[in-house]
Coordinates of C-alpha atoms in Angstrom, one line a residue:
Chain Y
M1 CA -12.7 -82.2 -162.5
M2 CA -14.6 -85.3 -163.5
V3 CA -17.7 -82.7 -164.6
T4 CA -16.8 -79.5 -166.6
I5 CA -19.4 -78.0 -168.1
K6 CA -18.6 -74.6 -170.4
D7 CA -20.5 -71.9 -172.2
L8 CA -22.7 -74.5 -172.7
K9 CA -26.1 -73.0 -175.0
F10 CA -28.9 -76.1 -175.9
S11 CA -32.3 -75.4 -177.6
Y12 CA -34.3 -78.4 -178.8
S13 CA -34.1 -76.9 -182.9
K14 CA -33.5 -73.8 -184.3
K15 CA -36.7 -71.8 -183.8
Q16 CA -37.0 -71.6 -180.0
Q17 CA -35.4 -70.1 -177.6
P18 CA -31.9 -71.8 -175.8
L19 CA -33.1 -73.5 -172.8
F20 CA -29.8 -73.3 -171.3
Q21 CA -27.4 -70.2 -171.9
D22 CA -23.4 -70.0 -170.9
L23 CA -23.8 -72.6 -168.3
Q24 CA -20.7 -72.8 -166.2
C25 CA -20.5 -75.6 -163.8
E26 CA -17.5 -78.1 -162.6
L27 CA -17.9 -80.9 -160.4
P28 CA -15.4 -82.9 -158.6
S29 CA -14.9 -86.2 -157.8
G30 CA -15.8 -87.8 -154.3
S31 CA -19.5 -86.2 -154.2
I32 CA -22.9 -86.5 -153.8
V33 CA -24.3 -83.6 -156.0
G34 CA -28.4 -82.8 -156.1
L35 CA -29.5 -81.4 -158.9
L36 CA -32.4 -79.6 -158.0
G37 CA -35.2 -77.6 -159.5
K38 CA -39.0 -76.8 -160.3
N39 CA -41.1 -79.3 -162.4
G40 CA -39.8 -78.7 -166.3
A41 CA -36.1 -76.5 -164.7
G42 CA -34.6 -78.5 -168.1
K43 CA -32.9 -80.9 -164.7
T44 CA -33.4 -83.8 -166.9
T45 CA -32.2 -82.5 -170.2
L46 CA -28.9 -81.2 -168.8
L47 CA -28.2 -84.7 -167.5
K48 CA -28.8 -86.1 -170.7
L49 CA -26.3 -83.4 -172.4
M50 CA -24.2 -84.2 -169.3
I51 CA -23.6 -88.7 -170.6
G52 CA -24.2 -87.7 -175.0
L53 CA -27.5 -87.9 -175.3
L54 CA -28.1 -85.3 -176.9
Q55 CA -25.4 -83.1 -178.8
P56 CA -24.9 -79.3 -177.0
T57 CA -25.8 -76.7 -180.0
E58 CA -22.6 -74.6 -178.5
G59 CA -19.7 -74.7 -175.6
S60 CA -18.5 -77.7 -174.3
V61 CA -19.2 -80.7 -171.9
R62 CA -16.6 -82.9 -170.5
I63 CA -17.0 -85.8 -168.5
I64 CA -13.2 -87.2 -167.5
G65 CA -11.4 -85.3 -169.3
E66 CA -14.1 -87.0 -173.2
Q67 CA -16.4 -85.4 -174.5
P68 CA -20.2 -87.9 -173.9
W69 CA -21.8 -86.9 -177.1
D70 CA -18.3 -89.0 -178.6
R71 CA -20.3 -91.9 -176.6
H72 CA -16.4 -93.7 -175.9
P73 CA -17.4 -97.0 -174.7
S74 CA -14.3 -96.1 -172.7
L75 CA -16.4 -93.6 -171.1
L76 CA -20.1 -95.6 -171.6
Q77 CA -18.5 -97.6 -169.3
E78 CA -17.3 -95.2 -166.8
V79 CA -20.9 -93.8 -166.5
Y80 CA -24.1 -95.3 -165.7
F81 CA -27.0 -93.4 -166.0
L82 CA -31.0 -94.3 -164.9
P83 CA -33.7 -92.5 -166.2
E84 CA -36.6 -92.0 -164.3
E85 CA -39.0 -94.3 -166.4
F86 CA -36.7 -97.1 -167.8
H87 CA -36.9 -100.7 -169.8
H88 CA -36.0 -104.2 -168.9
P89 CA -36.1 -107.1 -170.5
G90 CA -38.8 -110.4 -168.6
I91 CA -36.0 -111.8 -167.9
S92 CA -34.5 -113.1 -163.9
I93 CA -32.3 -110.9 -161.5
G94 CA -29.6 -113.0 -162.4
N95 CA -30.2 -113.8 -166.0
Y96 CA -29.9 -109.4 -166.3
V97 CA -26.8 -108.8 -164.3
K98 CA -24.5 -112.1 -166.4
A99 CA -25.9 -110.5 -169.7
N100 CA -24.7 -106.7 -168.8
S101 CA -22.3 -106.9 -166.1
G102 CA -19.5 -108.0 -168.7
F103 CA -20.1 -104.1 -170.3
Y104 CA -18.3 -102.4 -166.8
P105 CA -14.7 -103.8 -166.2
R106 CA -15.2 -102.1 -162.0
F107 CA -18.4 -105.0 -161.7
D108 CA -19.0 -105.8 -158.2
E109 CA -21.1 -108.6 -157.8
E110 CA -20.7 -109.1 -153.9
L111 CA -21.8 -105.2 -153.7
L112 CA -25.3 -106.5 -155.7
Q113 CA -25.5 -109.0 -153.5
R114 CA -25.8 -106.9 -150.7
L115 CA -27.6 -104.3 -151.7
I116 CA -30.7 -106.7 -153.0
T117 CA -30.0 -108.4 -149.6
D118 CA -30.4 -104.8 -148.3
F119 CA -33.8 -103.9 -150.5
E120 CA -35.1 -106.9 -149.5
L121 CA -35.5 -107.7 -153.6
P122 CA -37.1 -111.7 -154.2
D123 CA -33.9 -112.4 -156.1
N124 CA -36.2 -115.2 -158.0
K125 CA -38.6 -113.3 -160.1
R126 CA -38.4 -112.3 -163.0
L127 CA -38.2 -108.4 -163.7
N128 CA -41.5 -108.1 -165.0
Q129 CA -42.9 -109.6 -162.4
L130 CA -41.6 -106.9 -160.0
S131 CA -43.7 -103.8 -158.9
Y132 CA -42.0 -100.1 -160.5
G133 CA -40.7 -99.5 -156.8
Q134 CA -38.9 -103.6 -156.7
K135 CA -37.5 -102.8 -160.2
K136 CA -36.1 -99.1 -159.2
K137 CA -34.9 -100.7 -156.4
F138 CA -33.0 -103.3 -158.4
L139 CA -31.9 -100.8 -161.0
I140 CA -30.3 -98.5 -158.3
S141 CA -28.3 -101.6 -157.1
F142 CA -27.2 -102.2 -160.6
A143 CA -26.7 -99.0 -160.8
L144 CA -24.0 -98.5 -157.7
S145 CA -22.1 -102.6 -158.0
T146 CA -21.0 -100.6 -161.6
K147 CA -18.3 -99.1 -159.7
C148 CA -18.8 -96.5 -162.2
R149 CA -16.9 -93.1 -161.7
L150 CA -20.2 -91.7 -162.9
L151 CA -23.5 -91.9 -161.7
V152 CA -26.3 -90.3 -162.8
L153 CA -30.2 -90.5 -161.0
D154 CA -33.1 -89.2 -162.6
E155 CA -35.5 -88.7 -159.8
P156 CA -34.1 -91.8 -158.2
T157 CA -37.1 -91.9 -155.3
N158 CA -40.0 -91.9 -157.3
G159 CA -41.5 -94.9 -156.8
L160 CA -40.1 -95.7 -153.2
D161 CA -42.0 -96.3 -150.2
I162 CA -41.1 -95.1 -147.0
P163 CA -39.0 -97.0 -146.0
S164 CA -37.1 -98.3 -149.2
K165 CA -36.4 -94.3 -149.0
S166 CA -34.4 -94.6 -145.8
I167 CA -32.8 -97.5 -147.4
F168 CA -31.5 -95.8 -150.7
R169 CA -30.5 -93.0 -148.2
K170 CA -28.4 -95.6 -146.5
V171 CA -27.1 -97.5 -149.3
M172 CA -26.2 -94.4 -151.7
A173 CA -24.0 -93.1 -148.4
G174 CA -22.5 -96.5 -147.5
S175 CA -21.6 -98.4 -151.6
L176 CA -19.5 -95.1 -153.2
D177 CA -15.5 -94.8 -153.5
E178 CA -13.8 -92.0 -153.5
D179 CA -13.0 -91.2 -157.0
Q180 CA -16.8 -91.6 -158.2
L181 CA -19.5 -88.1 -158.5
V182 CA -23.4 -89.0 -158.3
I183 CA -25.6 -87.1 -159.5
I184 CA -29.3 -87.2 -158.2
S185 CA -31.7 -85.1 -159.8
T186 CA -35.0 -84.3 -157.8
H187 CA -37.9 -82.5 -157.1
Q188 CA -38.4 -84.3 -154.2
V189 CA -35.8 -82.2 -152.1
R190 CA -36.8 -84.3 -149.1
D191 CA -35.3 -87.4 -150.3
V192 CA -31.7 -86.3 -150.5
E193 CA -31.4 -84.5 -147.3
N194 CA -28.7 -85.8 -145.2
L195 CA -26.9 -87.7 -148.3
I196 CA -26.0 -84.9 -151.5
D197 CA -23.1 -82.8 -150.3
R198 CA -23.1 -80.5 -152.9
V199 CA -25.9 -78.3 -154.4
L200 CA -26.7 -77.1 -158.6
M201 CA -29.8 -75.6 -158.7
L202 CA -31.3 -75.0 -161.9
E203 CA -33.8 -72.3 -163.0
K204 CA -34.7 -70.9 -166.3
G205 CA -32.2 -73.0 -167.7
K206 CA -29.4 -71.3 -165.3
F207 CA -27.6 -72.3 -162.7
I208 CA -29.0 -69.9 -159.6
M209 CA -27.2 -71.9 -156.7
Q210 CA -23.9 -73.8 -157.0
K211 CA -22.5 -74.4 -153.7
S212 CA -20.8 -77.6 -151.3
L213 CA -23.5 -78.1 -148.4
F214 CA -20.3 -76.8 -146.2
E215 CA -20.1 -73.5 -147.4
I216 CA -24.0 -73.3 -147.8
S217 CA -23.9 -73.9 -143.5
S218 CA -21.2 -71.3 -143.1
N219 CA -23.0 -68.5 -144.9
L220 CA -26.5 -69.2 -143.7
Q221 CA -27.8 -70.5 -140.7
F222 CA -31.7 -73.0 -140.9
A223 CA -33.6 -72.2 -137.2
T224 CA -36.9 -71.9 -136.2
A225 CA -38.4 -69.1 -133.8
T226 CA -41.6 -67.5 -132.2
S227 CA -41.7 -64.7 -134.4
P228 CA -40.9 -64.3 -138.7
E229 CA -39.9 -60.7 -137.3
G230 CA -36.2 -59.9 -137.0
E231 CA -34.2 -57.5 -139.5
N232 CA -31.8 -60.7 -140.0
V233 CA -34.3 -62.7 -141.7
L234 CA -33.3 -63.7 -144.9
Y235 CA -36.3 -65.9 -146.0
H236 CA -39.4 -67.2 -143.5
E237 CA -42.1 -70.7 -143.7
M238 CA -44.3 -70.5 -141.4
V239 CA -44.9 -74.7 -139.5
P240 CA -46.8 -75.7 -136.8
G241 CA -45.9 -74.0 -133.7
G242 CA -43.4 -71.1 -135.0
Y243 CA -41.2 -69.9 -138.2
K244 CA -38.9 -71.9 -139.8
V245 CA -36.2 -68.9 -140.6
I246 CA -33.1 -68.7 -142.5
R247 CA -30.7 -65.6 -141.0
P248 CA -27.1 -65.1 -142.1
Q249 CA -24.7 -67.4 -140.5
T250 CA -22.5 -65.8 -137.1
G251 CA -20.4 -68.0 -135.9
G252 CA -20.4 -71.6 -136.4
S253 CA -22.5 -73.7 -138.9
S254 CA -26.5 -75.1 -138.2
S255 CA -27.4 -77.8 -140.5
V256 CA -29.1 -77.6 -143.9
D257 CA -32.3 -77.3 -144.1
I258 CA -32.4 -78.4 -148.0
E259 CA -36.2 -78.0 -148.4
L260 CA -36.1 -74.7 -147.1
L261 CA -32.8 -73.5 -148.7
F262 CA -34.9 -75.0 -152.1
N263 CA -38.2 -73.0 -151.0
A264 CA -36.3 -69.6 -150.2
I265 CA -34.0 -69.8 -153.4
S266 CA -37.5 -70.2 -155.7
N267 CA -39.5 -67.7 -154.3
G268 CA -37.3 -66.0 -151.9
T269 CA -35.7 -62.5 -152.4
E270 CA -33.0 -60.6 -154.7
K271 CA -31.1 -60.3 -150.3
M272 CA -31.7 -64.1 -150.5
R273 CA -30.1 -65.3 -154.0
E274 CA -27.5 -63.0 -153.6
Y275 CA -26.0 -64.9 -150.4
V276 CA -25.7 -67.9 -152.5
K277 CA -24.9 -67.4 -156.0
Chain X
M1 CA -7.9 -100.1 -185.1
S2 CA -8.7 -97.9 -181.6
N3 CA -10.4 -99.8 -178.8
N4 CA -12.6 -97.2 -178.9
I5 CA -14.2 -98.1 -182.2
F6 CA -13.6 -101.9 -182.3
S7 CA -13.1 -104.3 -179.3
R8 CA -13.5 -108.0 -180.1
K9 CA -14.5 -109.0 -176.5
R10 CA -17.3 -106.2 -176.8
F11 CA -19.3 -107.2 -179.8
L12 CA -19.3 -111.3 -178.1
L13 CA -20.6 -109.6 -175.0
L14 CA -23.8 -107.7 -177.7
F15 CA -24.6 -111.2 -178.9
K16 CA -24.4 -112.8 -175.3
Q17 CA -26.8 -109.8 -173.7
H18 CA -29.0 -110.4 -176.9
F19 CA -29.2 -113.6 -176.4
I20 CA -29.9 -113.8 -172.8
H21 CA -32.5 -110.6 -173.1
N22 CA -34.4 -112.1 -176.4
A23 CA -34.1 -116.1 -175.6
Q24 CA -38.0 -117.1 -175.4
F25 CA -39.1 -114.6 -178.2
L26 CA -36.1 -116.5 -180.5
W27 CA -36.9 -120.5 -179.5
L28 CA -40.9 -118.6 -180.1
S29 CA -39.9 -117.0 -183.5
T30 CA -37.6 -120.6 -184.5
G31 CA -40.7 -122.7 -183.7
A32 CA -43.2 -119.8 -185.1
Y33 CA -40.7 -120.2 -188.8
I34 CA -40.7 -124.3 -188.3
G35 CA -44.5 -124.0 -188.0
V36 CA -44.8 -122.3 -190.9
I37 CA -42.4 -124.4 -193.2
F38 CA -44.5 -127.3 -192.7
I39 CA -48.1 -126.8 -193.0
V40 CA -47.3 -125.0 -195.6
L41 CA -45.0 -127.1 -197.6
S42 CA -47.8 -130.4 -196.5
I43 CA -50.8 -128.3 -198.2
A44 CA -48.8 -128.0 -200.9
Q45 CA -48.7 -131.8 -200.6
M46 CA -52.2 -132.7 -200.5
G47 CA -53.3 -130.5 -202.9
N48 CA -50.2 -132.4 -205.4
N49 CA -51.9 -135.7 -204.7
L50 CA -49.2 -136.8 -201.9
R51 CA -46.5 -136.4 -204.5
P52 CA -43.1 -135.3 -202.7
H53 CA -42.2 -131.7 -203.6
E54 CA -38.9 -131.5 -206.3
L55 CA -36.5 -129.6 -206.6
D56 CA -39.1 -126.1 -209.1
S57 CA -41.4 -126.3 -205.4
F58 CA -37.9 -126.3 -203.4
Q59 CA -36.7 -122.8 -204.5
G60 CA -40.1 -121.6 -205.0
F61 CA -40.3 -122.2 -201.4
L62 CA -37.4 -120.8 -200.3
V63 CA -37.5 -117.5 -202.1
G64 CA -41.4 -117.2 -200.6
F65 CA -40.3 -117.8 -197.6
V66 CA -36.6 -116.2 -197.2
T67 CA -38.4 -113.3 -198.6
V68 CA -41.5 -112.6 -196.0
F69 CA -39.7 -114.1 -193.2
G70 CA -36.8 -112.4 -193.7
I71 CA -38.3 -108.9 -194.4
L72 CA -40.8 -109.8 -191.3
Y73 CA -37.3 -109.9 -189.8
V74 CA -35.1 -107.3 -190.9
G75 CA -37.9 -105.0 -190.8
H76 CA -37.7 -104.9 -186.8
S77 CA -34.3 -104.2 -186.8
F78 CA -33.5 -101.7 -184.0
P79 CA -35.6 -103.1 -181.4
A80 CA -34.5 -100.9 -179.1
F81 CA -35.6 -97.1 -180.7
R82 CA -39.2 -98.5 -180.9
S83 CA -39.0 -96.8 -177.0
K84 CA -37.5 -93.6 -175.5
E85 CA -36.5 -95.5 -172.5
S86 CA -35.0 -98.8 -173.8
T87 CA -33.8 -96.4 -176.3
I88 CA -31.5 -94.4 -174.2
G89 CA -30.6 -98.1 -173.0
F90 CA -29.1 -98.9 -175.9
L91 CA -27.1 -95.7 -176.4
M92 CA -25.7 -95.6 -172.9
M93 CA -24.5 -99.9 -173.2
P94 CA -20.6 -99.6 -173.4
A95 CA -19.8 -100.4 -176.6
S96 CA -19.3 -98.2 -180.0
A97 CA -21.3 -97.0 -182.3
L98 CA -19.4 -99.7 -185.0
E99 CA -19.9 -102.8 -182.8
K100 CA -23.7 -101.7 -182.4
F101 CA -23.9 -101.1 -186.0
L102 CA -22.4 -104.5 -187.0
F103 CA -24.2 -106.4 -184.1
E104 CA -27.5 -105.0 -185.6
L105 CA -26.9 -106.3 -189.1
V106 CA -25.1 -109.8 -188.5
I107 CA -28.0 -110.0 -186.0
R108 CA -30.4 -109.4 -188.9
I109 CA -28.9 -109.4 -192.3
G110 CA -26.7 -112.2 -192.2
L111 CA -29.6 -114.0 -189.7
V112 CA -32.0 -114.0 -192.7
L113 CA -29.0 -114.7 -195.2
V114 CA -27.9 -117.7 -192.8
A115 CA -30.4 -119.4 -191.1
L116 CA -32.7 -118.8 -192.1
P117 CA -32.4 -120.6 -195.5
L118 CA -30.8 -123.7 -193.5
L119 CA -33.3 -123.7 -191.4
Y120 CA -36.0 -124.2 -194.1
W121 CA -33.7 -126.6 -195.6
V122 CA -34.1 -128.8 -192.5
V123 CA -37.5 -128.4 -192.1
F124 CA -38.1 -129.6 -196.3
Q125 CA -36.1 -132.3 -195.5
L126 CA -38.0 -133.3 -192.5
Q127 CA -41.5 -132.5 -194.1
G128 CA -40.5 -135.0 -197.0
Y129 CA -39.7 -137.5 -195.0
F130 CA -42.3 -137.4 -192.7
F131 CA -45.0 -137.4 -195.8
T132 CA -43.5 -141.2 -196.9
I133 CA -44.9 -142.4 -193.6
F134 CA -49.0 -141.5 -194.8
T135 CA -47.2 -142.3 -199.0
G136 CA -46.7 -145.2 -201.1
E137 CA -44.0 -142.4 -203.1
A138 CA -40.4 -141.8 -202.1
F139 CA -39.0 -138.4 -201.5
E140 CA -35.5 -137.5 -203.2
P141 CA -33.6 -135.5 -200.1
I142 CA -33.0 -131.9 -202.1
G143 CA -28.8 -131.3 -201.1
V144 CA -27.8 -127.7 -199.3
Q145 CA -26.4 -126.7 -202.5
Y146 CA -29.1 -126.3 -204.0
L147 CA -29.7 -123.1 -201.4
V148 CA -28.0 -120.5 -203.6
K149 CA -27.3 -123.4 -207.0
L150 CA -30.2 -122.1 -209.6
G151 CA -30.4 -124.9 -211.5
E152 CA -28.7 -128.7 -213.1
R153 CA -27.4 -126.3 -216.1
P154 CA -25.0 -124.0 -216.4
V155 CA -27.1 -120.4 -217.3
E156 CA -25.2 -117.9 -219.8
H157 CA -23.9 -114.9 -217.3
M158 CA -23.8 -116.9 -214.1
F159 CA -21.4 -114.5 -211.8
L160 CA -23.7 -111.3 -213.5
I161 CA -27.1 -113.1 -212.2
Y162 CA -25.8 -114.4 -209.0
S163 CA -24.1 -111.2 -208.6
F164 CA -27.4 -109.3 -209.8
I165 CA -29.9 -111.9 -207.4
T166 CA -27.1 -111.2 -204.2
G167 CA -27.4 -107.4 -205.2
G168 CA -31.8 -107.7 -205.4
V169 CA -32.0 -109.1 -201.7
L170 CA -29.6 -106.9 -200.2
L171 CA -31.1 -104.1 -201.1
A172 CA -34.3 -105.1 -200.1
L173 CA -33.2 -105.9 -196.9
S174 CA -31.1 -103.1 -196.5
L175 CA -34.3 -100.6 -197.0
A176 CA -36.4 -102.6 -194.2
F177 CA -33.1 -102.7 -192.1
T178 CA -32.5 -98.5 -192.5
G179 CA -36.4 -97.6 -192.4
S180 CA -36.1 -99.7 -189.0
A181 CA -33.0 -97.5 -188.3
M182 CA -35.2 -93.7 -189.4
F183 CA -38.5 -94.6 -188.2
T184 CA -39.9 -95.2 -184.3
K185 CA -43.1 -96.8 -184.7
Q186 CA -44.0 -99.3 -186.7
P187 CA -40.8 -98.9 -189.4
L188 CA -42.1 -101.7 -191.5
V189 CA -45.5 -100.2 -192.6
K190 CA -43.3 -96.9 -193.4
S191 CA -40.4 -97.8 -195.1
L192 CA -42.5 -100.0 -197.1
F193 CA -44.8 -97.1 -197.8
A194 CA -41.5 -94.9 -198.9
V195 CA -40.0 -97.1 -201.4
A196 CA -43.5 -97.5 -202.8
M197 CA -43.6 -93.5 -203.1
V198 CA -39.7 -93.7 -204.9
V199 CA -40.8 -96.5 -207.3
M200 CA -43.8 -94.6 -208.0
F201 CA -42.0 -91.5 -208.8
F202 CA -39.3 -93.3 -210.8
V203 CA -42.4 -95.4 -212.8
G204 CA -44.0 -92.6 -213.3
Y205 CA -40.9 -89.8 -214.7
S206 CA -39.3 -92.4 -216.9
Y207 CA -42.6 -92.8 -218.3
I208 CA -43.2 -89.6 -218.7
V209 CA -39.8 -89.1 -220.2
L210 CA -40.1 -91.9 -222.6
E211 CA -43.5 -91.6 -223.4
H212 CA -44.6 -87.4 -223.8
L213 CA -41.5 -86.5 -224.1
G214 CA -40.0 -88.5 -226.9
V215 CA -36.4 -90.0 -225.4
G216 CA -38.0 -93.6 -226.3
R217 CA -37.9 -93.1 -229.8
Y218 CA -34.8 -91.4 -230.0
N219 CA -32.4 -93.7 -231.6
P220 CA -28.9 -93.0 -231.8
P221 CA -25.8 -94.7 -233.4
E222 CA -24.5 -97.3 -230.3
D223 CA -20.9 -96.4 -230.2
T224 CA -22.3 -92.5 -228.8
M225 CA -24.6 -93.8 -226.4
L226 CA -21.1 -94.8 -224.3
L227 CA -22.7 -94.8 -221.0
A228 CA -26.2 -96.0 -221.8
P229 CA -26.5 -99.8 -221.6
S230 CA -27.5 -101.4 -225.0
G231 CA -27.5 -105.6 -224.4
E232 CA -28.5 -107.4 -222.0
K233 CA -25.5 -108.1 -220.6
S234 CA -24.8 -104.2 -219.8
A235 CA -28.0 -104.2 -218.4
L236 CA -27.8 -106.6 -215.7
R237 CA -25.0 -105.6 -215.0
A238 CA -25.6 -101.8 -214.7
V239 CA -28.8 -102.9 -212.7
T240 CA -26.8 -104.7 -210.2
I241 CA -24.0 -102.4 -209.6
A242 CA -26.6 -99.7 -208.7
F243 CA -27.9 -102.1 -207.1
F244 CA -25.2 -103.1 -204.2
T245 CA -24.3 -98.5 -204.3
G246 CA -28.2 -98.8 -202.6
T247 CA -27.7 -101.1 -200.4
V248 CA -24.0 -99.4 -199.6
V249 CA -25.9 -96.1 -199.1
M250 CA -28.7 -97.9 -197.4
L251 CA -26.2 -99.2 -195.1
F252 CA -24.2 -95.8 -194.3
V253 CA -27.7 -94.2 -194.0
A254 CA -28.3 -96.8 -190.8
F255 CA -25.2 -96.4 -189.6
R256 CA -25.1 -92.5 -189.1
K257 CA -29.0 -92.4 -188.2
L258 CA -27.8 -95.1 -184.9
K259 CA -24.4 -92.7 -184.1
E260 CA -26.5 -89.4 -184.4
R261 CA -29.5 -90.8 -182.6
E262 CA -30.5 -88.1 -180.2
V263 CA -32.9 -89.2 -176.8

């Protein structure tokens, strides 16, 4: 397993209620995981625990067999974290790559050039002359080019324009190797649709769902209907022209509407939650 | 040593990264340092009827410039800790805590102890020769050995005095260094304040103990006070040991602060 979390407990101080209690999770390589949750659910804190920026109060987190809190260089060179807000020096893209690529043994400069072209980034400008979205696109390109085995992206689509979001999904899908795992934390569920193949949903310090999209589509059917009524409807939402509904899967599979699923689990009934447990 | 503790390759990469990220800042700072030295030396020379500076002024200015610029520079160690975003970048950089700590130590305290005096020496010579254009007085260059040599004549307890000065300088720099590892905002101001508080506490404590509790009037036979320094030499030795011990403790605290930093 690439990521193993066992009995994780964490609180920011002894006086505070624990943010996480007995959290369990296992994530294999070769997948793109969406870490979903409402604002303040603890997504960023969990990511920081995973990469060793915070120390667990109890329990253990292991990444590629190592404890991230030890911050061993052998692990750090296999983990790249792109935070929502980032710091960058006021130097050119070329100099940034020259200064930082050496730390990552599998750094792929050709891939970086390709991604810079895909994102239409100017390579002759200083980083501080780029817009927020352009900086983010460059850092996403850099992150993918490091070829780190674990890429952790916190709200990567924040600040990207609509065409860039689509390019983001395209480059993510096309630049990863089988031994890599990407964890994308977001509350903009639509942005990672058709990209992720596993969903972790966090609420009040607990995972309320840990499933692959294949498992979800085997259990649940996402459809449109003219009426919200029906004994099998687990959840419905009114949309122009009818209703989006979730029913138990009766045979075959349907594509998963992640936004609908997210709303269904966050606002839906216990019965709905039971289906995805 | 295990590769996770220290690797020469990663250590050198930290230098490469630092010089590329901060090239502009380093050039500007060097320019400012040279400019200030040149101007201050020139003003001092003009105020002294254009007579060239001699060894005494050379060493006086050396201490002044290196102390002021050194404390300012070392007081901004661990610049990544000034914001949450840059701290994340620093901690996630694939290098060990020891490599990052040693790098910061070399680039800050090492640079202050080596580069600032050498640069001062070069500017001192240039300024001296530059002024010979305007005056009839000859400038006597001062050898680079006087950056560390105390004077012409041998002094009693020379080694002890060198150790005392070195210990004092190292302690002052390590206090600023550790302060910047501990405090996120305005580390130099907070470090100076913390030092001032500690010094005031000990001065007050010593005053009360010596004056009001009467320890100052206690006059025991010398051979019964084995641990208390009684002569000039032993007092110097005790203070020097305290300086070096303080330096080691401060550096250890800075290392732990780096190693256990959370964001």
